[in-house]
mmCIF file with all atom_site columns, C-alpha atoms and ligand atoms in Angstrom:
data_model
loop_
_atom_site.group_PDB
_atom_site.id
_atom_site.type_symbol
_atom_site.label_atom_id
_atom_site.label_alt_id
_atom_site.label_comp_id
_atom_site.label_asym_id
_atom_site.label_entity_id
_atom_site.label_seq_id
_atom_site.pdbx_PDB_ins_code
_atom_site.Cartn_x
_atom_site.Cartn_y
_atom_site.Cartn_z
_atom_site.occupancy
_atom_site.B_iso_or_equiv
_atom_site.pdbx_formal_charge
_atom_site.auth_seq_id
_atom_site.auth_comp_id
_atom_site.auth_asym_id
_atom_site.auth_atom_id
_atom_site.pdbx_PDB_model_num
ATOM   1   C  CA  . UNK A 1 1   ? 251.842 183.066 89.886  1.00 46.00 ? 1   UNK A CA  1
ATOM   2   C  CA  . UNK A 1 2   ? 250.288 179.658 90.407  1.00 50.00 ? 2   UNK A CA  1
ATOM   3   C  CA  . UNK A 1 3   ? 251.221 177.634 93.124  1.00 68.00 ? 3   UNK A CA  1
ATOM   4   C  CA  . UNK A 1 4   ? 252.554 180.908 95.446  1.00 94.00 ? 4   UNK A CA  1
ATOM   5   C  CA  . UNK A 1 5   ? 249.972 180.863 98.280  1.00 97.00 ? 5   UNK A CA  1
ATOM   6   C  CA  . UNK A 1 6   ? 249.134 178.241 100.638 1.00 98.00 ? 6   UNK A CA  1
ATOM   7   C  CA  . UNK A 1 7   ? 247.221 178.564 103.578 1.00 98.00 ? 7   UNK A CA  1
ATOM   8   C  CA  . UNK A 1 8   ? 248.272 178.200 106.702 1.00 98.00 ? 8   UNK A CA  1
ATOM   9   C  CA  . UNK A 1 9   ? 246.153 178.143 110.559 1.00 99.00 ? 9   UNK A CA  1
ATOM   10  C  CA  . UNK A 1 10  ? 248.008 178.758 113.538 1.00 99.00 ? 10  UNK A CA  1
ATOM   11  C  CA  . UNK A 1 11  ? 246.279 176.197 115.640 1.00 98.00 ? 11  UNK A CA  1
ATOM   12  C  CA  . UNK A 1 12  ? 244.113 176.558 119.245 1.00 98.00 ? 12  UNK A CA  1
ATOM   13  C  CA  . UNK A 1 13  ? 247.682 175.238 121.188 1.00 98.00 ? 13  UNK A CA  1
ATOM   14  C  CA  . UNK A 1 14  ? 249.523 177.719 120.048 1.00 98.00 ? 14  UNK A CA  1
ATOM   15  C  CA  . UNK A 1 15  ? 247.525 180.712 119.642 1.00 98.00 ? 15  UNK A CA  1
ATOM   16  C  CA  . UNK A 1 16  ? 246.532 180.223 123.217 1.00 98.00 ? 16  UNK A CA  1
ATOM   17  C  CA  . UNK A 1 17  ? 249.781 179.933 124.054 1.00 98.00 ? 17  UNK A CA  1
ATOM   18  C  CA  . UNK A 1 18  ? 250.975 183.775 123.107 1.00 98.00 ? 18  UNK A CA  1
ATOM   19  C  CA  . UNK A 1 19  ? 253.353 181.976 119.964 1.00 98.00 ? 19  UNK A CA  1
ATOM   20  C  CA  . UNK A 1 20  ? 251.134 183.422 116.940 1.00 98.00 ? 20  UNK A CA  1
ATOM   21  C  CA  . UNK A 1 21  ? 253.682 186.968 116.729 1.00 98.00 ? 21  UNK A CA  1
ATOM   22  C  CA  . UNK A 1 22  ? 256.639 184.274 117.089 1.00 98.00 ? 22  UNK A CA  1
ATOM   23  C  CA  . UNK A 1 23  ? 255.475 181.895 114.379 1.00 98.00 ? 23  UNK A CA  1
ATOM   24  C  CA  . UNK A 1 24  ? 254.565 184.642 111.803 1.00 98.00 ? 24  UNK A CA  1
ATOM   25  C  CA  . UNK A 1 25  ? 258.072 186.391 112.691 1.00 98.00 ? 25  UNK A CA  1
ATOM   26  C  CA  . UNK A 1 26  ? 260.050 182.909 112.441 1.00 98.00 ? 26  UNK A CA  1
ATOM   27  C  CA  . UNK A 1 27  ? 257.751 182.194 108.575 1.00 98.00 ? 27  UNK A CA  1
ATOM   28  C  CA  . UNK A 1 28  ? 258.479 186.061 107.282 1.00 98.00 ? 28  UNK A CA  1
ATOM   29  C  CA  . UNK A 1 29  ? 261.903 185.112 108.071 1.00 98.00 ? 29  UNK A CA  1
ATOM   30  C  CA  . UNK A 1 30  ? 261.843 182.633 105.664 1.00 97.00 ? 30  UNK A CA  1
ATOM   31  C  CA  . UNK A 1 31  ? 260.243 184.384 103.101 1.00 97.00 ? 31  UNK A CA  1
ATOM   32  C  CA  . UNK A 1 32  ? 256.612 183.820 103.636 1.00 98.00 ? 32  UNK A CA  1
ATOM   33  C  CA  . UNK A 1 33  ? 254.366 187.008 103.090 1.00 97.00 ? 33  UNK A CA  1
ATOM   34  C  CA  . UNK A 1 34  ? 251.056 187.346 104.830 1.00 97.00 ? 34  UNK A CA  1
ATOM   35  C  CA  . UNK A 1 35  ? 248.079 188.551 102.362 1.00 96.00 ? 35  UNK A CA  1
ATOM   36  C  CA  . UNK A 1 36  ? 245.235 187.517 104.532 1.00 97.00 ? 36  UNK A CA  1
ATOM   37  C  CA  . UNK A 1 37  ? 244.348 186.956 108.151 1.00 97.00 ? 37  UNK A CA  1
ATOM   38  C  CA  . UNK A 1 38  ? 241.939 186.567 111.006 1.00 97.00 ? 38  UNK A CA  1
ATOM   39  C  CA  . UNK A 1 39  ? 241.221 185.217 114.023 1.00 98.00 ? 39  UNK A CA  1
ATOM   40  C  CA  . UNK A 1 40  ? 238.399 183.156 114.623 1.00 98.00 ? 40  UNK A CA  1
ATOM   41  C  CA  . UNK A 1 41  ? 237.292 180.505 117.222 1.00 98.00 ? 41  UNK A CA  1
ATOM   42  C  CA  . UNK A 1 42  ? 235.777 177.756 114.552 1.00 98.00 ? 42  UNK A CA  1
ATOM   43  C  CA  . UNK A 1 43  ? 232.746 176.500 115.353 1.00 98.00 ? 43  UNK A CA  1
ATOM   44  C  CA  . UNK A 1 44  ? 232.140 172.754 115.810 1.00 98.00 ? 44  UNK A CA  1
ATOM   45  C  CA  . UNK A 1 45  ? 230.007 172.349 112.440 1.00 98.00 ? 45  UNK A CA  1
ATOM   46  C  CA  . UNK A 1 46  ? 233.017 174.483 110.702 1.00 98.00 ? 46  UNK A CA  1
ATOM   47  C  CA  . UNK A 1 47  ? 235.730 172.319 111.795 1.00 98.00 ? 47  UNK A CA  1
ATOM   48  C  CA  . UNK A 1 48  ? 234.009 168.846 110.986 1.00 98.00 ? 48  UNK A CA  1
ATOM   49  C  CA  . UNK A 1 49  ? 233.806 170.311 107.191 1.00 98.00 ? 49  UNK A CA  1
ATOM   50  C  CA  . UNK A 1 50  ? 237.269 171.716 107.614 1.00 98.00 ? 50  UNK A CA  1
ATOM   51  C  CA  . UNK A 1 51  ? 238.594 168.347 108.022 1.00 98.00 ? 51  UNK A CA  1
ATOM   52  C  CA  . UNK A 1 52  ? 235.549 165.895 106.655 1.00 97.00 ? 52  UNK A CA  1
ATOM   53  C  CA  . UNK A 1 53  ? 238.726 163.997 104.942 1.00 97.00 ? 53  UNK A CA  1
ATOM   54  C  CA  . UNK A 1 54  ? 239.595 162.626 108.080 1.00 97.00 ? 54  UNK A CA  1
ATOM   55  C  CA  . UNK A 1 55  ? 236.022 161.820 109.559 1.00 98.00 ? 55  UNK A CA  1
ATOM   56  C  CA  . UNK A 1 56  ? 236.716 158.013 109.365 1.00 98.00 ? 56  UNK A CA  1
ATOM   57  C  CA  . UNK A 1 57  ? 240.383 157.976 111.131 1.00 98.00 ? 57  UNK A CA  1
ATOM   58  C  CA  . UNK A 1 58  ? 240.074 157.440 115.058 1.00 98.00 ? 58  UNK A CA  1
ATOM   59  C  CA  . UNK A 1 59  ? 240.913 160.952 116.019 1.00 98.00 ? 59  UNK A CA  1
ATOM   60  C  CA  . UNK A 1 60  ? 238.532 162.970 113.838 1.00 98.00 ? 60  UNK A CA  1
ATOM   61  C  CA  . UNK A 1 61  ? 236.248 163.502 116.821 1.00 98.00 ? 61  UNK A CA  1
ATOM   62  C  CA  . UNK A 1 62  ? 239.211 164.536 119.213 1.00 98.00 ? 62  UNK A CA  1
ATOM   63  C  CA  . UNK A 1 63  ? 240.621 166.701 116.432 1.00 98.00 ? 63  UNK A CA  1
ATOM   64  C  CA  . UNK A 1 64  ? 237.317 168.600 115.908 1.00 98.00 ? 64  UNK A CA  1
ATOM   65  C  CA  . UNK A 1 65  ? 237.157 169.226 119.659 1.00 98.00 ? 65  UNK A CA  1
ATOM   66  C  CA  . UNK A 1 66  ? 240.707 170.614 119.949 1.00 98.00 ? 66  UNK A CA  1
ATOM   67  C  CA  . UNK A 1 67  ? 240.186 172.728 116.778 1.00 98.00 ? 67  UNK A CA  1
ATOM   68  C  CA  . UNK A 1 68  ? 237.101 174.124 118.365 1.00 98.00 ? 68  UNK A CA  1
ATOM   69  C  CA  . UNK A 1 69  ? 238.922 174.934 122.080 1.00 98.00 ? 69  UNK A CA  1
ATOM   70  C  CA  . UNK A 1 70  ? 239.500 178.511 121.333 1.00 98.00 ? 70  UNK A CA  1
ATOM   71  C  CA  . UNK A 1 71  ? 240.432 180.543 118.277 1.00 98.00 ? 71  UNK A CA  1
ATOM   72  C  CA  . UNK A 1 72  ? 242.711 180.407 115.537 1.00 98.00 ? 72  UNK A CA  1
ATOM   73  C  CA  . UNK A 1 73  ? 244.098 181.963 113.269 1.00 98.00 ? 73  UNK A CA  1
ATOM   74  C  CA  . UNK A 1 74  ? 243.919 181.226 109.623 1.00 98.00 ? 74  UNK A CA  1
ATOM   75  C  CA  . UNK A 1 75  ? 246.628 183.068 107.305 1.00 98.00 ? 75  UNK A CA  1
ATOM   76  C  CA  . UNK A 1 76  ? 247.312 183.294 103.551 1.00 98.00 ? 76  UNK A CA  1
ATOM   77  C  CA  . UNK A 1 77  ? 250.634 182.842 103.050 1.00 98.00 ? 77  UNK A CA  1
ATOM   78  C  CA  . UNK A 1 78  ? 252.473 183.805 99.669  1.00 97.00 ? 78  UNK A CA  1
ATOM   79  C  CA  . UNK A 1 79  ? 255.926 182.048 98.545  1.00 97.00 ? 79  UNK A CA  1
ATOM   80  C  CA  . UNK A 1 80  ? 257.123 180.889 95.288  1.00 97.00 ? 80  UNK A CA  1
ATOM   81  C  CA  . UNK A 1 81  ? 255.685 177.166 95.560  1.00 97.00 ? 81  UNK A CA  1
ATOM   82  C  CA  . UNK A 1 82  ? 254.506 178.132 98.762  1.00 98.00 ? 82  UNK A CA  1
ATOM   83  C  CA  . UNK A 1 83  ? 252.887 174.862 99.782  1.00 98.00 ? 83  UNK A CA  1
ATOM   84  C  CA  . UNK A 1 84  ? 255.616 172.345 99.478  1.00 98.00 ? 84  UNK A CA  1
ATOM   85  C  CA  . UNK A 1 85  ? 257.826 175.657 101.195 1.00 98.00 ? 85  UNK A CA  1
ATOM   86  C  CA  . UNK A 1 86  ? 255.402 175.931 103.626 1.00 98.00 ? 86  UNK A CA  1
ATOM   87  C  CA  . UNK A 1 87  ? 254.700 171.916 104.467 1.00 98.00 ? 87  UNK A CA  1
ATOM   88  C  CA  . UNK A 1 88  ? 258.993 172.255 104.865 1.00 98.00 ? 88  UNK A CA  1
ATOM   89  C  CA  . UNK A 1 89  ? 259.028 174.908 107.104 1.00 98.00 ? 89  UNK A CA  1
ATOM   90  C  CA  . UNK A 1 90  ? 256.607 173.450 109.630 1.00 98.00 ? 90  UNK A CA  1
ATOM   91  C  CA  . UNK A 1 91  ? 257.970 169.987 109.583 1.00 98.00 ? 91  UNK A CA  1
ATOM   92  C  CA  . UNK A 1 92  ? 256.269 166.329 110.077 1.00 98.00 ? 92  UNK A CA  1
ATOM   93  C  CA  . UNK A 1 93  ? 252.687 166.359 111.888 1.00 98.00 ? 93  UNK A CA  1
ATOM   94  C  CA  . UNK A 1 94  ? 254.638 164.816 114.656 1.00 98.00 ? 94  UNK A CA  1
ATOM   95  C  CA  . UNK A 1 95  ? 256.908 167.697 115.994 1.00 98.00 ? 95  UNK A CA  1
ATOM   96  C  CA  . UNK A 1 96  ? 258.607 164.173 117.544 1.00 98.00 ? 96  UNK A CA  1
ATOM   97  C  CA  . UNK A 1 97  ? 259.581 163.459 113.694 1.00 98.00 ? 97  UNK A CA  1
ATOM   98  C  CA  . UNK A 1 98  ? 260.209 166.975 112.833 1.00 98.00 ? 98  UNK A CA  1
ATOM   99  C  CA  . UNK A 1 99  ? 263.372 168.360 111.723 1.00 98.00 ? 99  UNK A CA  1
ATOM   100 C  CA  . UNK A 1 100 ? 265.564 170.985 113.826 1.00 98.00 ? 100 UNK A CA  1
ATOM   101 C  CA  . UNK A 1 101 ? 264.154 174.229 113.346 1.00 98.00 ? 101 UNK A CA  1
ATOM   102 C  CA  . UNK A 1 102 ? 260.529 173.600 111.527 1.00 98.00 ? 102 UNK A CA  1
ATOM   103 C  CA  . UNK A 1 103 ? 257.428 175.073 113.400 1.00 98.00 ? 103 UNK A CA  1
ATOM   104 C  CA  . UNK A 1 104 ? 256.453 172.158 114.566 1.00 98.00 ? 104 UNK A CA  1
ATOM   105 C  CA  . UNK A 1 105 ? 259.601 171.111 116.281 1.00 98.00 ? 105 UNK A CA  1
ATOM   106 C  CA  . UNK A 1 106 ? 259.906 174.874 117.588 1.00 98.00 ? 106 UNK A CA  1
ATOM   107 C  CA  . UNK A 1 107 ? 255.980 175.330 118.908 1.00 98.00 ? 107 UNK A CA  1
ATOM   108 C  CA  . UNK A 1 108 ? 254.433 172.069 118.541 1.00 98.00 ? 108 UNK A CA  1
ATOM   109 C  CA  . UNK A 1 109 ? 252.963 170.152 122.223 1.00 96.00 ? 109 UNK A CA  1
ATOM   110 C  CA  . UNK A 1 110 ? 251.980 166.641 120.397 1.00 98.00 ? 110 UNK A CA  1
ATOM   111 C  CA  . UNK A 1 111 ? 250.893 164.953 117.110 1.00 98.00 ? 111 UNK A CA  1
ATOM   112 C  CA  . UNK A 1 112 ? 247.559 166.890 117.969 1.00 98.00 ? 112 UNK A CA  1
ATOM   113 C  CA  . UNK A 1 113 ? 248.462 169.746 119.066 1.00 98.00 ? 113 UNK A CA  1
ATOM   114 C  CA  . UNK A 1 114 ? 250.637 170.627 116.428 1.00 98.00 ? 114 UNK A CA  1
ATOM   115 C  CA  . UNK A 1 115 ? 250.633 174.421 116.103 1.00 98.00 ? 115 UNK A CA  1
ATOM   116 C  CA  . UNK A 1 116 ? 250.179 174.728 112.654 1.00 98.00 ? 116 UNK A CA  1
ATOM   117 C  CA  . UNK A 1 117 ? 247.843 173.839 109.882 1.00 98.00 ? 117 UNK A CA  1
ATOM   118 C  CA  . UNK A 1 118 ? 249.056 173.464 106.074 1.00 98.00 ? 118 UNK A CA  1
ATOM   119 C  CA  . UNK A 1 119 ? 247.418 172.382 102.711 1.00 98.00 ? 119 UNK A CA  1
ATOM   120 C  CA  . UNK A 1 120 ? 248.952 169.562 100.991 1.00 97.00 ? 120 UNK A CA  1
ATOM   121 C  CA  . UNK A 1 121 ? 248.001 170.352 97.570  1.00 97.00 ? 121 UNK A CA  1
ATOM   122 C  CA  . UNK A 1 122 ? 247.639 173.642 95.353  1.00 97.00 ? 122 UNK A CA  1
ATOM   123 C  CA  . UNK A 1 123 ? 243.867 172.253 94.940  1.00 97.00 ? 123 UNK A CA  1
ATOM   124 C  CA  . UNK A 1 124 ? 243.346 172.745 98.386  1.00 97.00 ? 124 UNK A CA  1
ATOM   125 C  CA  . UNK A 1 125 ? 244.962 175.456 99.278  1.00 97.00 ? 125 UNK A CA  1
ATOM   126 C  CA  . UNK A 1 126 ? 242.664 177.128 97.174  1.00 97.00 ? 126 UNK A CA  1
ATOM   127 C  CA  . UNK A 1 127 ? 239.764 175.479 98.888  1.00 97.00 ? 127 UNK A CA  1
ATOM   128 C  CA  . UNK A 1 128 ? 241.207 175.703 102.102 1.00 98.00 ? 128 UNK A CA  1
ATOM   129 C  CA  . UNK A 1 129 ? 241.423 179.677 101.117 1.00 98.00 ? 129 UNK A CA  1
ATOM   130 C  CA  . UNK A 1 130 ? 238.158 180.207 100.318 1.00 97.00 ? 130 UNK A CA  1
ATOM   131 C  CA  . UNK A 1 131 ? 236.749 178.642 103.288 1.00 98.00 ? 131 UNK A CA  1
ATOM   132 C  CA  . UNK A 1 132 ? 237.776 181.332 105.426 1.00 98.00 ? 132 UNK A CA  1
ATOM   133 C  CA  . UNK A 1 133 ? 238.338 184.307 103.376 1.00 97.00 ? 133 UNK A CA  1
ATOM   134 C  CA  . UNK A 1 134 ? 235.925 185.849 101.126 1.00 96.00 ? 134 UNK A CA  1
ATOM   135 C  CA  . UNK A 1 135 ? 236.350 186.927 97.135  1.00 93.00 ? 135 UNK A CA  1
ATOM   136 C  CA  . UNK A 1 136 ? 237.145 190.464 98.246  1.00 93.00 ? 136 UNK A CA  1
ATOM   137 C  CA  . UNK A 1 137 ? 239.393 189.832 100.966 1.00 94.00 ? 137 UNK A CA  1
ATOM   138 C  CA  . UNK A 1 138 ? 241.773 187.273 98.529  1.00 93.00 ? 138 UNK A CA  1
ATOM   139 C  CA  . UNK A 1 139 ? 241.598 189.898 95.913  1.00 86.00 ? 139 UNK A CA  1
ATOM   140 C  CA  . UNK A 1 140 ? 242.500 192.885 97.592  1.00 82.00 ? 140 UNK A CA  1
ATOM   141 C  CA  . UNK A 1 141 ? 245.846 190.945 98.675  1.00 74.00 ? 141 UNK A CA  1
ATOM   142 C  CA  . UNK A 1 142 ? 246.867 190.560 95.395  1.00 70.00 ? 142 UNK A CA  1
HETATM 143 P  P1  . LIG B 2 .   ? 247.587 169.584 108.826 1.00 94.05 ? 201 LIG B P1  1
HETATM 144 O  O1  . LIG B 2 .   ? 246.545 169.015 107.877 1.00 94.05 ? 201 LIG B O1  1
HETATM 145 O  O2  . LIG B 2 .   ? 247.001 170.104 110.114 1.00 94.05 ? 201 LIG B O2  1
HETATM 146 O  O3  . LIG B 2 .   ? 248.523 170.556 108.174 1.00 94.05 ? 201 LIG B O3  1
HETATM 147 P  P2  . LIG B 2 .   ? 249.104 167.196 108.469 1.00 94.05 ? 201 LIG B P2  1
HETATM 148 O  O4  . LIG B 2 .   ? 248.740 167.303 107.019 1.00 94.05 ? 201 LIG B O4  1
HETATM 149 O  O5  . LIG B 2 .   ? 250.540 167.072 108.850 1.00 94.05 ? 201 LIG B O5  1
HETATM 150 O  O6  . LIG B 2 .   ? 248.518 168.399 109.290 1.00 94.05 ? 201 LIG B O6  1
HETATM 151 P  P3  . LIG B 2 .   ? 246.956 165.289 108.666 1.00 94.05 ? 201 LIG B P3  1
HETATM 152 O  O7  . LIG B 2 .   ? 247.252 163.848 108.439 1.00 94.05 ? 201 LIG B O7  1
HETATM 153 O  O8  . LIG B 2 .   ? 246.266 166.061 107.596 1.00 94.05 ? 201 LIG B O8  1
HETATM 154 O  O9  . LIG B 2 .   ? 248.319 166.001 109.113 1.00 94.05 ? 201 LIG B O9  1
HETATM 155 O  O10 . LIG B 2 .   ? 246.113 165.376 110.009 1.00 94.05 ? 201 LIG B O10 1
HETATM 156 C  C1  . LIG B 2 .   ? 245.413 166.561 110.322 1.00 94.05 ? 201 LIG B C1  1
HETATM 157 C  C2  . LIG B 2 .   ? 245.638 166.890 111.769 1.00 94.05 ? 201 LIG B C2  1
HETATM 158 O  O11 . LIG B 2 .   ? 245.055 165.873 112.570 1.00 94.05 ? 201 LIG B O11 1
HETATM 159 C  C3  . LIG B 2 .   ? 247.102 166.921 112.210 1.00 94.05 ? 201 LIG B C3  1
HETATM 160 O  O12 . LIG B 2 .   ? 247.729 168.137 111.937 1.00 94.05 ? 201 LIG B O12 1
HETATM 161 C  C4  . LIG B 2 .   ? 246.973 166.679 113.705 1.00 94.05 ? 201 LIG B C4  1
HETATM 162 O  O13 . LIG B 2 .   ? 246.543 167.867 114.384 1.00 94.05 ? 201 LIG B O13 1
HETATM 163 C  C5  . LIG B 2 .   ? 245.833 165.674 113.743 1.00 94.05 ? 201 LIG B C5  1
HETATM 164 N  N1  . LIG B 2 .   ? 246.328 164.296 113.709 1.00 94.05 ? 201 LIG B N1  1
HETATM 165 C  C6  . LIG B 2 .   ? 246.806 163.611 112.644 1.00 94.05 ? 201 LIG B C6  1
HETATM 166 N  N2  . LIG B 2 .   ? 247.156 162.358 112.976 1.00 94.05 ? 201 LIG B N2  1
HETATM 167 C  C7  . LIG B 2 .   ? 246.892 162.227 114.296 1.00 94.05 ? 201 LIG B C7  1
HETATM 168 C  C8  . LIG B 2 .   ? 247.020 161.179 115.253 1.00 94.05 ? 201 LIG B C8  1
HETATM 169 N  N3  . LIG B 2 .   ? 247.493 159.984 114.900 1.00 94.05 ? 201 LIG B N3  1
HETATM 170 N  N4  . LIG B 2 .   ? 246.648 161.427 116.528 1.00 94.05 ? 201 LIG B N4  1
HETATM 171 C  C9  . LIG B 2 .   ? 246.150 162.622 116.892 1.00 94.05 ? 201 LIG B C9  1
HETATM 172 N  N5  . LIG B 2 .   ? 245.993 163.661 116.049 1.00 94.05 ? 201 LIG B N5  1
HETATM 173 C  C10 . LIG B 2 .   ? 246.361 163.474 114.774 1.00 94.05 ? 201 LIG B C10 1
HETATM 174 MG MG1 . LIG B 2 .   ? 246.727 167.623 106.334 1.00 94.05 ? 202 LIG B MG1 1
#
């Protein structure tokens, strides 16, 4: 079904933190399934292409360095038009201007560190996929 995956990274902050379990707990809740994950400390070359969008905004280099801290954990989420579900459910980058009961207003330490990752189109949730999960591993979760 088009549009029913997004993907999703539970960030550096929180994975450090012990909330991964609580996070995927509080998203199955909700509906979300998991169909692929791993945990992975991205390297410093990986998350400057991750997020090559933002290399001209002022915090691209802090970004990069806070994505790189310690590992992560990239999921594949699956909900019927699971990335505007999914970009709900964890809230405003902000967890300052996030709603009660999102993620980010739940786990979230800053605009930074903001516990969770989301794509913001179909497009690139696709992308976003494929840059850390291989053919195999996205096909044997369908
Ligand atoms: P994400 O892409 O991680 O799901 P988002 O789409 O809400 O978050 P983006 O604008 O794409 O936010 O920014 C990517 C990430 O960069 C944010 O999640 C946050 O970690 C960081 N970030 C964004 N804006 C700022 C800022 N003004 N100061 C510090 N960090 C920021
Ligand atoms: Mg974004």
């Amino acid at each position: 079904m088009a549009g029913a995956r997004t993907l999703a990274i539970i960030k550096p902050d929180a994975f450090s933190a012990g909330k991964a379990g609580k996070i995927i707990a509080h998203l199955e809740g909700q509906g979300f399934a998991v169909r692929a994950a791993r945990v992975m400390r991205l390297t410093q070359a990986q998350a400057e292409e991750f997020y090559a969008v933002h290399r001209e905004r002022p915090f691209y280099r802090s970004l990069v360095t806070f994505m790189t801290s310690g590992p992560c954990m990239p999921l594949v989420l699956e909900k019927a038009n699971a990335v505007t579900a999914y970009r709900d459910a964890i809230g405003a980058t902000d967890p300052a201007d996030a709603k009660p009961g999102t993620v980010r207003k739940l786990f979230a330490e800053s605009k930074e560190r903001n516990a969770v990752h989301g794509s913001d189109s179909d497009e690139n949730a696709e992308r976003e996929a494929r840059f850390f999960f291989s053919d195999a591993e996205l096909l044997a979760a369908r």
